[in-house]
mmCIF file of C-alpha atoms in Angstrom:
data_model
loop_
_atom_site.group_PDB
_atom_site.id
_atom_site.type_symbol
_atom_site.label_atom_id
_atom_site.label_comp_id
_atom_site.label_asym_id
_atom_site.label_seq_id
_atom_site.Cartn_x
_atom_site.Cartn_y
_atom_site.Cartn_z
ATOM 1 C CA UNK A 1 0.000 0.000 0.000
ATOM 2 C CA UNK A 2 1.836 3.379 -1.265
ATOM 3 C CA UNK A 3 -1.027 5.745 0.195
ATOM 4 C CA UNK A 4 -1.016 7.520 3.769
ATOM 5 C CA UNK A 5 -0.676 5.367 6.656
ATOM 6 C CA UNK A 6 -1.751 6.681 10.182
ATOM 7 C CA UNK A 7 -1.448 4.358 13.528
ATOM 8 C CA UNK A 8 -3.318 4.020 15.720
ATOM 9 C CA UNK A 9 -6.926 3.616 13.299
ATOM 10 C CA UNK A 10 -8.436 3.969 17.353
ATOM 11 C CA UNK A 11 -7.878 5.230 20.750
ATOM 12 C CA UNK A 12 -9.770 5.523 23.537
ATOM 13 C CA UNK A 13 -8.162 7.455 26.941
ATOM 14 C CA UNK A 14 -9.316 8.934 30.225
ATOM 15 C CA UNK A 15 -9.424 12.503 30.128
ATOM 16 C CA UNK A 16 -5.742 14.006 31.420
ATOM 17 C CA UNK A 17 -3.917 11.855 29.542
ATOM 18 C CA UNK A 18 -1.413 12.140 26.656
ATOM 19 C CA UNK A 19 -1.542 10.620 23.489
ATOM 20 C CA UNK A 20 0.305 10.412 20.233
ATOM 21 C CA UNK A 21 -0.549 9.858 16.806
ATOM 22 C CA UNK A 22 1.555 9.004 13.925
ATOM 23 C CA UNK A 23 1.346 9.212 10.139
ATOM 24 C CA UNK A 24 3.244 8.212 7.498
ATOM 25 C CA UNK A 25 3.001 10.458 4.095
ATOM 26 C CA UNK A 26 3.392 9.198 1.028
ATOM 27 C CA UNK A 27 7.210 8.753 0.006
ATOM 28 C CA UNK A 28 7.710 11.527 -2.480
ATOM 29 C CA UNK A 29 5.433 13.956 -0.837
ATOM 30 C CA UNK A 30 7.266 16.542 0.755
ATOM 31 C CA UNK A 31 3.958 18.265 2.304
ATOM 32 C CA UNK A 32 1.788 16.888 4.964
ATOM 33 C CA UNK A 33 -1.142 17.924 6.540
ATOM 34 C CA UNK A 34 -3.096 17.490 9.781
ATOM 35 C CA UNK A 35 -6.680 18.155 9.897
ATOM 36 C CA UNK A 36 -9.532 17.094 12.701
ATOM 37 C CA UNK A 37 -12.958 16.379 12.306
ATOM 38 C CA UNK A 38 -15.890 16.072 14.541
ATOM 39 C CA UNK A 39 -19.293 14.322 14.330
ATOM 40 C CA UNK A 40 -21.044 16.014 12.108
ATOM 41 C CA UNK A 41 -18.682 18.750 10.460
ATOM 42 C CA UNK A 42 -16.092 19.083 7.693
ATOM 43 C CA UNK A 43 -12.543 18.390 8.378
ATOM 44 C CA UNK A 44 -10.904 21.839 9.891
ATOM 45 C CA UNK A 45 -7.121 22.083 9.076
ATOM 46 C CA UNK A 46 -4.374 22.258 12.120
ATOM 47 C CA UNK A 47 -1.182 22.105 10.771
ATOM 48 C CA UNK A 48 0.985 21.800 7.375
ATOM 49 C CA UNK A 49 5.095 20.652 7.123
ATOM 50 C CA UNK A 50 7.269 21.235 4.255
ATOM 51 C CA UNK A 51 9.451 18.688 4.818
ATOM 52 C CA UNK A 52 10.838 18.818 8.453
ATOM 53 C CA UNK A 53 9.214 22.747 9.073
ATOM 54 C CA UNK A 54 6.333 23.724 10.376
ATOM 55 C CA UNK A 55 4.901 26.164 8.376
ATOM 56 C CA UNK A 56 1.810 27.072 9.783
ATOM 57 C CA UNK A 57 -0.264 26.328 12.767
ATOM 58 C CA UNK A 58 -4.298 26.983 13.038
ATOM 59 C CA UNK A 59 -5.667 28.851 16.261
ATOM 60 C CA UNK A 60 -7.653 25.766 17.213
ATOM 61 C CA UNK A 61 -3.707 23.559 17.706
ATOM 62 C CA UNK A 62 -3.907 25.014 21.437
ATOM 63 C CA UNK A 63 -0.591 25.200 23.795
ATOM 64 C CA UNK A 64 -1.745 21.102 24.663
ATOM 65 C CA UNK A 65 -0.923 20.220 20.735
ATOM 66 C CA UNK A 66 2.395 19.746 19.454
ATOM 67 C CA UNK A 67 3.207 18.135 15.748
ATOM 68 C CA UNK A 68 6.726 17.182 14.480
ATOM 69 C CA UNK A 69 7.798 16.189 11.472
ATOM 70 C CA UNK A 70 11.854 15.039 12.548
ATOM 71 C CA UNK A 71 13.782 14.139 9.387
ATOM 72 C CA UNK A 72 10.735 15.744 7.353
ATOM 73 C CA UNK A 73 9.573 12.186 6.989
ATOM 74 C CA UNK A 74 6.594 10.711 9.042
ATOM 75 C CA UNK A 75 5.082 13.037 11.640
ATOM 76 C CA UNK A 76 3.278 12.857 14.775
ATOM 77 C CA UNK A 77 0.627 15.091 16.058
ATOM 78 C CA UNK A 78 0.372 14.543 20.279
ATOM 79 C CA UNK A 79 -2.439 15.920 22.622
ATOM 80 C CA UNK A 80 -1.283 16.307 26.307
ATOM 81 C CA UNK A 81 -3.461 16.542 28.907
ATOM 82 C CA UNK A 82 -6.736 15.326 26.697
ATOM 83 C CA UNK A 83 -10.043 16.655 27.325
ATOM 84 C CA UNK A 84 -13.408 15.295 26.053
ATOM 85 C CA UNK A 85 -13.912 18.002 23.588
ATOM 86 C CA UNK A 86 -10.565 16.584 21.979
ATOM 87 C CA UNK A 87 -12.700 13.730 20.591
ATOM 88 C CA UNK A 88 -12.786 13.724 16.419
ATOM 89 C CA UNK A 89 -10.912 11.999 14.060
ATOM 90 C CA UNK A 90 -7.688 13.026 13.424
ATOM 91 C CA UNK A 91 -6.754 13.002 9.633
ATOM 92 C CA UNK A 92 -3.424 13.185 7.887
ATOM 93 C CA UNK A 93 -2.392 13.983 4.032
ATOM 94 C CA UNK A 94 -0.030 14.693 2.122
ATOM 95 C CA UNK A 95 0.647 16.490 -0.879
ATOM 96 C CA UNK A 96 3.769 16.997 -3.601
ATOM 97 C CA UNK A 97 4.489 21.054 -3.582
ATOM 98 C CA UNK A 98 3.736 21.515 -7.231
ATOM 99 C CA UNK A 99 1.858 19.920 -10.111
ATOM 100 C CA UNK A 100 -1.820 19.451 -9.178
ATOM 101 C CA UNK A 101 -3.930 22.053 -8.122
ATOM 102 C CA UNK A 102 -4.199 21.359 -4.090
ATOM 103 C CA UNK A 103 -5.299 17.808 -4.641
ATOM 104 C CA UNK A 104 -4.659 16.043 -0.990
ATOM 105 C CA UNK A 105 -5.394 12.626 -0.329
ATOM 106 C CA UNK A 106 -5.830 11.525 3.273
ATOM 107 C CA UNK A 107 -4.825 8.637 4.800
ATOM 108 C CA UNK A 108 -7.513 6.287 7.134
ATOM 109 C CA UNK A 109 -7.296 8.577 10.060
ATOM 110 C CA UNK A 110 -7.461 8.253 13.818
ATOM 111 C CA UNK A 111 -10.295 8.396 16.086
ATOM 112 C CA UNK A 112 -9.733 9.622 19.167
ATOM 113 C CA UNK A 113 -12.436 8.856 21.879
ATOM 114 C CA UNK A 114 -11.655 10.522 25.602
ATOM 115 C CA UNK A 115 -13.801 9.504 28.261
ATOM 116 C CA UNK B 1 -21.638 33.772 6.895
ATOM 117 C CA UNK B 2 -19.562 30.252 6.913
ATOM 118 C CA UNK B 3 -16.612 30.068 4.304
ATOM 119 C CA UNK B 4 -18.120 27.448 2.424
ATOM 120 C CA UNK B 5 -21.529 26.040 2.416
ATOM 121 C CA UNK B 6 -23.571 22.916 1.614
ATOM 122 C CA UNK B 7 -27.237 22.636 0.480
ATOM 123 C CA UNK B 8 -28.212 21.366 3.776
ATOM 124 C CA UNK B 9 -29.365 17.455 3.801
ATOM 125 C CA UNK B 10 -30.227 14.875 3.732
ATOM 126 C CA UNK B 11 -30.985 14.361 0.312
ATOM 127 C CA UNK B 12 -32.368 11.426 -0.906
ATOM 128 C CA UNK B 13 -32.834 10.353 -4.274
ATOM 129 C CA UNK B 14 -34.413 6.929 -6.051
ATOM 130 C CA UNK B 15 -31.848 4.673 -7.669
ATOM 131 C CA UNK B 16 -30.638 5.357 -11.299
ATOM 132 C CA UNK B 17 -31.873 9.063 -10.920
ATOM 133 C CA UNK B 18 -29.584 12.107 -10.960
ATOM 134 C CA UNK B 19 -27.949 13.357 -7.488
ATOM 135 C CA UNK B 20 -27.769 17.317 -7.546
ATOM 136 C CA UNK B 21 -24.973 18.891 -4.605
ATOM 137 C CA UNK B 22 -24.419 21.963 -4.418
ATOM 138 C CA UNK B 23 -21.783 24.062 -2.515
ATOM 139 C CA UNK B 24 -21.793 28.488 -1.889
ATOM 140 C CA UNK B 25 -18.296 29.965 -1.034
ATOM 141 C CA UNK B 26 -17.569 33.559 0.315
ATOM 142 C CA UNK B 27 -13.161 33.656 -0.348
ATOM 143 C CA UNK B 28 -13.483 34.980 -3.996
ATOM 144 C CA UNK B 29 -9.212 34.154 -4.112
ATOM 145 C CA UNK B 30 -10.279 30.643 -4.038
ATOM 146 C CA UNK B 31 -8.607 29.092 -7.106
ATOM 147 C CA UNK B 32 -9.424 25.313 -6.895
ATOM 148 C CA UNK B 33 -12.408 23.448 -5.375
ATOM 149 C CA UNK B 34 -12.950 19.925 -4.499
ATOM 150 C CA UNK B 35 -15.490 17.252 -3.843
ATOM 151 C CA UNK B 36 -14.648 14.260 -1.580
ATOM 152 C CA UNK B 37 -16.588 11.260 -0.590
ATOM 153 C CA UNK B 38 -17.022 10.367 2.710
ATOM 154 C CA UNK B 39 -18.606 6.766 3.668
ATOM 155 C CA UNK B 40 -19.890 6.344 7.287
ATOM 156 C CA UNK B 41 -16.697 5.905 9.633
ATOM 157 C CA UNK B 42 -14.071 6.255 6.954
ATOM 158 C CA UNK B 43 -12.025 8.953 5.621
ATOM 159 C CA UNK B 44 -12.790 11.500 3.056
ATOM 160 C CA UNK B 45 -11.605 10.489 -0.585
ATOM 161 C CA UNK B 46 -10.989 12.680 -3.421
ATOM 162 C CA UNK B 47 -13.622 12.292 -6.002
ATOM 163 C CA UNK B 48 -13.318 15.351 -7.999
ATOM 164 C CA UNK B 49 -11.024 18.518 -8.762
ATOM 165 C CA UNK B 50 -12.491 21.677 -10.877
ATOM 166 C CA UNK B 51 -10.502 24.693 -11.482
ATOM 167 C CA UNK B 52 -11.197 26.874 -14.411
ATOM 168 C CA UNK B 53 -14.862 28.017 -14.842
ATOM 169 C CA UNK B 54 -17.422 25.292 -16.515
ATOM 170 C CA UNK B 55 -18.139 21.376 -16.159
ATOM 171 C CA UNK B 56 -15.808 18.896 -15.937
ATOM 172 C CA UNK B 57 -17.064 15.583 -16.440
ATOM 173 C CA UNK B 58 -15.712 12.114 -14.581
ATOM 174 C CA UNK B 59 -17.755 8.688 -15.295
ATOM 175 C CA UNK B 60 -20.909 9.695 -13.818
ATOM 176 C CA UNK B 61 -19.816 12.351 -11.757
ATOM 177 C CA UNK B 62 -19.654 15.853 -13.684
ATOM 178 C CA UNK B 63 -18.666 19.009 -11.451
ATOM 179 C CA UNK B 64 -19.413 22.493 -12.368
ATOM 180 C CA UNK B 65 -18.068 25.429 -11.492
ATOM 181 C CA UNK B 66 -18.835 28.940 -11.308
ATOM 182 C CA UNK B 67 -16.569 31.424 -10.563
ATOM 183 C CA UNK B 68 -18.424 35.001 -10.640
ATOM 184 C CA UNK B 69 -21.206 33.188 -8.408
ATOM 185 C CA UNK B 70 -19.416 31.499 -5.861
ATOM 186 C CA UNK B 71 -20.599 28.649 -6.584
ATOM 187 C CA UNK B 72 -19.474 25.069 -7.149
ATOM 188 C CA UNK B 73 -22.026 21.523 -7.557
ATOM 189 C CA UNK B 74 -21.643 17.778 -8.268
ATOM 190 C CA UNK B 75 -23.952 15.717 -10.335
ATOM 191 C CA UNK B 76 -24.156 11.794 -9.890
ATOM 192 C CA UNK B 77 -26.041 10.684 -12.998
ATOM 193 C CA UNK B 78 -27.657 6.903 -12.781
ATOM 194 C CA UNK B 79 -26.965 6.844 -8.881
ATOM 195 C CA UNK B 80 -26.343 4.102 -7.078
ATOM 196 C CA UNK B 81 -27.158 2.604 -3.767
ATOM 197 C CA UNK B 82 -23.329 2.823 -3.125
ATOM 198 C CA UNK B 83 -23.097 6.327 -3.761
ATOM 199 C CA UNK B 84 -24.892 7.024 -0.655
ATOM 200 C CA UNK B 85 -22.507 8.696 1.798
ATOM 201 C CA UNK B 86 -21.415 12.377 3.016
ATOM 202 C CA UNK B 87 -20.621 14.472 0.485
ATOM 203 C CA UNK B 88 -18.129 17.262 1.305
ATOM 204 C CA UNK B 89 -17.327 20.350 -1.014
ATOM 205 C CA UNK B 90 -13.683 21.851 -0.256
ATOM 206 C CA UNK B 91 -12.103 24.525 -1.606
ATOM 207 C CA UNK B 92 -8.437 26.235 -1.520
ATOM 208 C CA UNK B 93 -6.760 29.917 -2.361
ATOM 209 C CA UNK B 94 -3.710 28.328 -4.686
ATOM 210 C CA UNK B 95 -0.129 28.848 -3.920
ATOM 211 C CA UNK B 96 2.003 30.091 -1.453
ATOM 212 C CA UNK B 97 1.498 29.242 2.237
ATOM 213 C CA UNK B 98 -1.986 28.010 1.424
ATOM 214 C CA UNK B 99 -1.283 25.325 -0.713
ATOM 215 C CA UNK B 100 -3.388 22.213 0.187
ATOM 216 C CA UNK B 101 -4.964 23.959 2.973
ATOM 217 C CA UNK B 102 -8.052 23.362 2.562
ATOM 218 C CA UNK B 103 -11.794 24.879 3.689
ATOM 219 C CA UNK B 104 -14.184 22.285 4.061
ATOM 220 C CA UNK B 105 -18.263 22.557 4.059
ATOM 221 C CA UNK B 106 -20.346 20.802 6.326
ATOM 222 C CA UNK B 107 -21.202 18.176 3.544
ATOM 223 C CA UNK B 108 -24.608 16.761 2.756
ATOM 224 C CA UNK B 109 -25.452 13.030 3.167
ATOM 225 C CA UNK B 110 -26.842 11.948 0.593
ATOM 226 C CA UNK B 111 -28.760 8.220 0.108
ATOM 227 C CA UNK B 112 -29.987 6.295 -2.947
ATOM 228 C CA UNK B 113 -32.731 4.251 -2.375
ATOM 229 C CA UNK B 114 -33.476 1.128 -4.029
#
C-alpha cells in the first residue's frame, strides 16, 4: 500500500492523559497535513510541514498540541493533557508542492475517543 | 456567513436518478475546489477537482463550477445505492502558504434508495 498510513486507526483514553498519533506520508510527498474532524462537520485544518518545518499552525492547535515532522519524513501530532472536547478523528495527508492544483489525499485517520 | 456552504441534507434520491450537490463559497481568491466522498466511519476520498470556470465531467460524476457566483455543484447521474454517503465540497486559495490547505463545508449526506 503506497497511500497515507496513520497508527493508531483507534484510541480511547481517560481525560488528562497524553496521546500520540503518527502518520506516514506518502514517500515523495514533501507536504503533509493534519486536519480534525468532529461528528457532524467538515474536516478543519491544524497544521501543514514542508518537509521537516512547520509552516503554519491553526488557532484551534492550542498550547496542549504539538506536531513534528523530525527528518521531514513521518510526523506525529500529540495531545497532552486530553479533554473530552478533543474527541474527532484526526486526519493526515499529504501532498507533492507543485503539479496538481491542491489535490490532498488523506490517509484512514485516527479516532480519538476521551472519556 | 460560513466560508463554504452545503445545500443542507439529507438528500435522498431513487436509484438510477440524478444526485444534484451543491456548494456556496464567500473567499473569492479561491482558485481550486474539491469534492470528496465520505462513507460512514471512513475517511474523506478525493472524487473530484475543478478549477477553471465550466463542467468537468468524470464517469458519472460531472462538477461544475462557477466562478463570478461562488458557486461550485456535483452531479451523480444513474446513482447508485453505493453512492450514498457524506458528500463534502472543499475549496483552496492556490499557492504560497496556502497550498493544500483546505476549507471544508459541512457536507450533505446523501442516500440512494433502491
Amino acid at each position: 500500500d503506497t497511500g497515507v498510513s496513520q497508527d493508531p486507526r483507534h484510541k480511547i483514553t481517560k481525560r488528562g492523559q497524553n496521546v500520540t498519533f503518527r502518520c506516514d506520508p506518502i514517500s515523495e510527498h514533501n507536504r503533509l497535513y493534519w486536519y480534525r474532524q468532529t461528528l457532524g462537520q467538515g474536516p478543519e485544518f491544524l497544521t501543514y510541514f514542508q518537509n521537516e518545518a512547520q509552516l503554519e499552525k491553526s488557532r484551534l492547535l492550542s498550547d496542549r498540541f504539538s506536531a513534528e515532522r523530525p527528518k521531514g519524513s513521518f510526523s506525529t501530532l500529540e495531545i497532552q493533557r486530553t479533554e473530552q472536547g478533543d474527541s474527532a478523528m484526526y486526519l493526515c495527508a499529504s501532498i507533492t508542492e507543485v503539479g496538481r492544483g491542491g489535490e490532498l489525499f488523506f490517509g484512514e485517520g485516527s479516532r480519538l475517543t476521551v472519556l | 456567513q460560513k466560508e463554504v456552504e452545503q445545500n443542507s441534507g439529507p438528500l435522498s434520491v431513487p436509484e438510477g436518478a440524478i444526485a444534484s450537490l451543491n456548494c456556496t463559497y464567500s473567499d473569492r481568491g479561491s482558485q481550486s475546489f474539491f469534492w470528496y466522498r465520505q462513507y460512514s466511519g471512513k475517511s474523506p476520498e478525493l472524487i473530484m477537482s475543478i478549477y477553471s470556470n465550466g463542467d468537468k465531467e468524470d464517469g458519472r460524476f460531472t462538477a461544475q463550477l462557477n466562478k463570478a457566483s461562488q458557486y461550485v455543484s456535483l452531479l451523480i447521474r444513474d446513482s447508485q445505492p453505493s453512492d450514498s454517503a457524506t458528500y463534502l465540497c472543499a475549496v483552496n486559495r492556490y499557492g504560497g502558504t496556502s497550498y493544500g490547505k483546505l476549507t471544508f463545508g459541512q457536507g450533505t449526506i446523501l442516500t440512494v434508495h433502491p
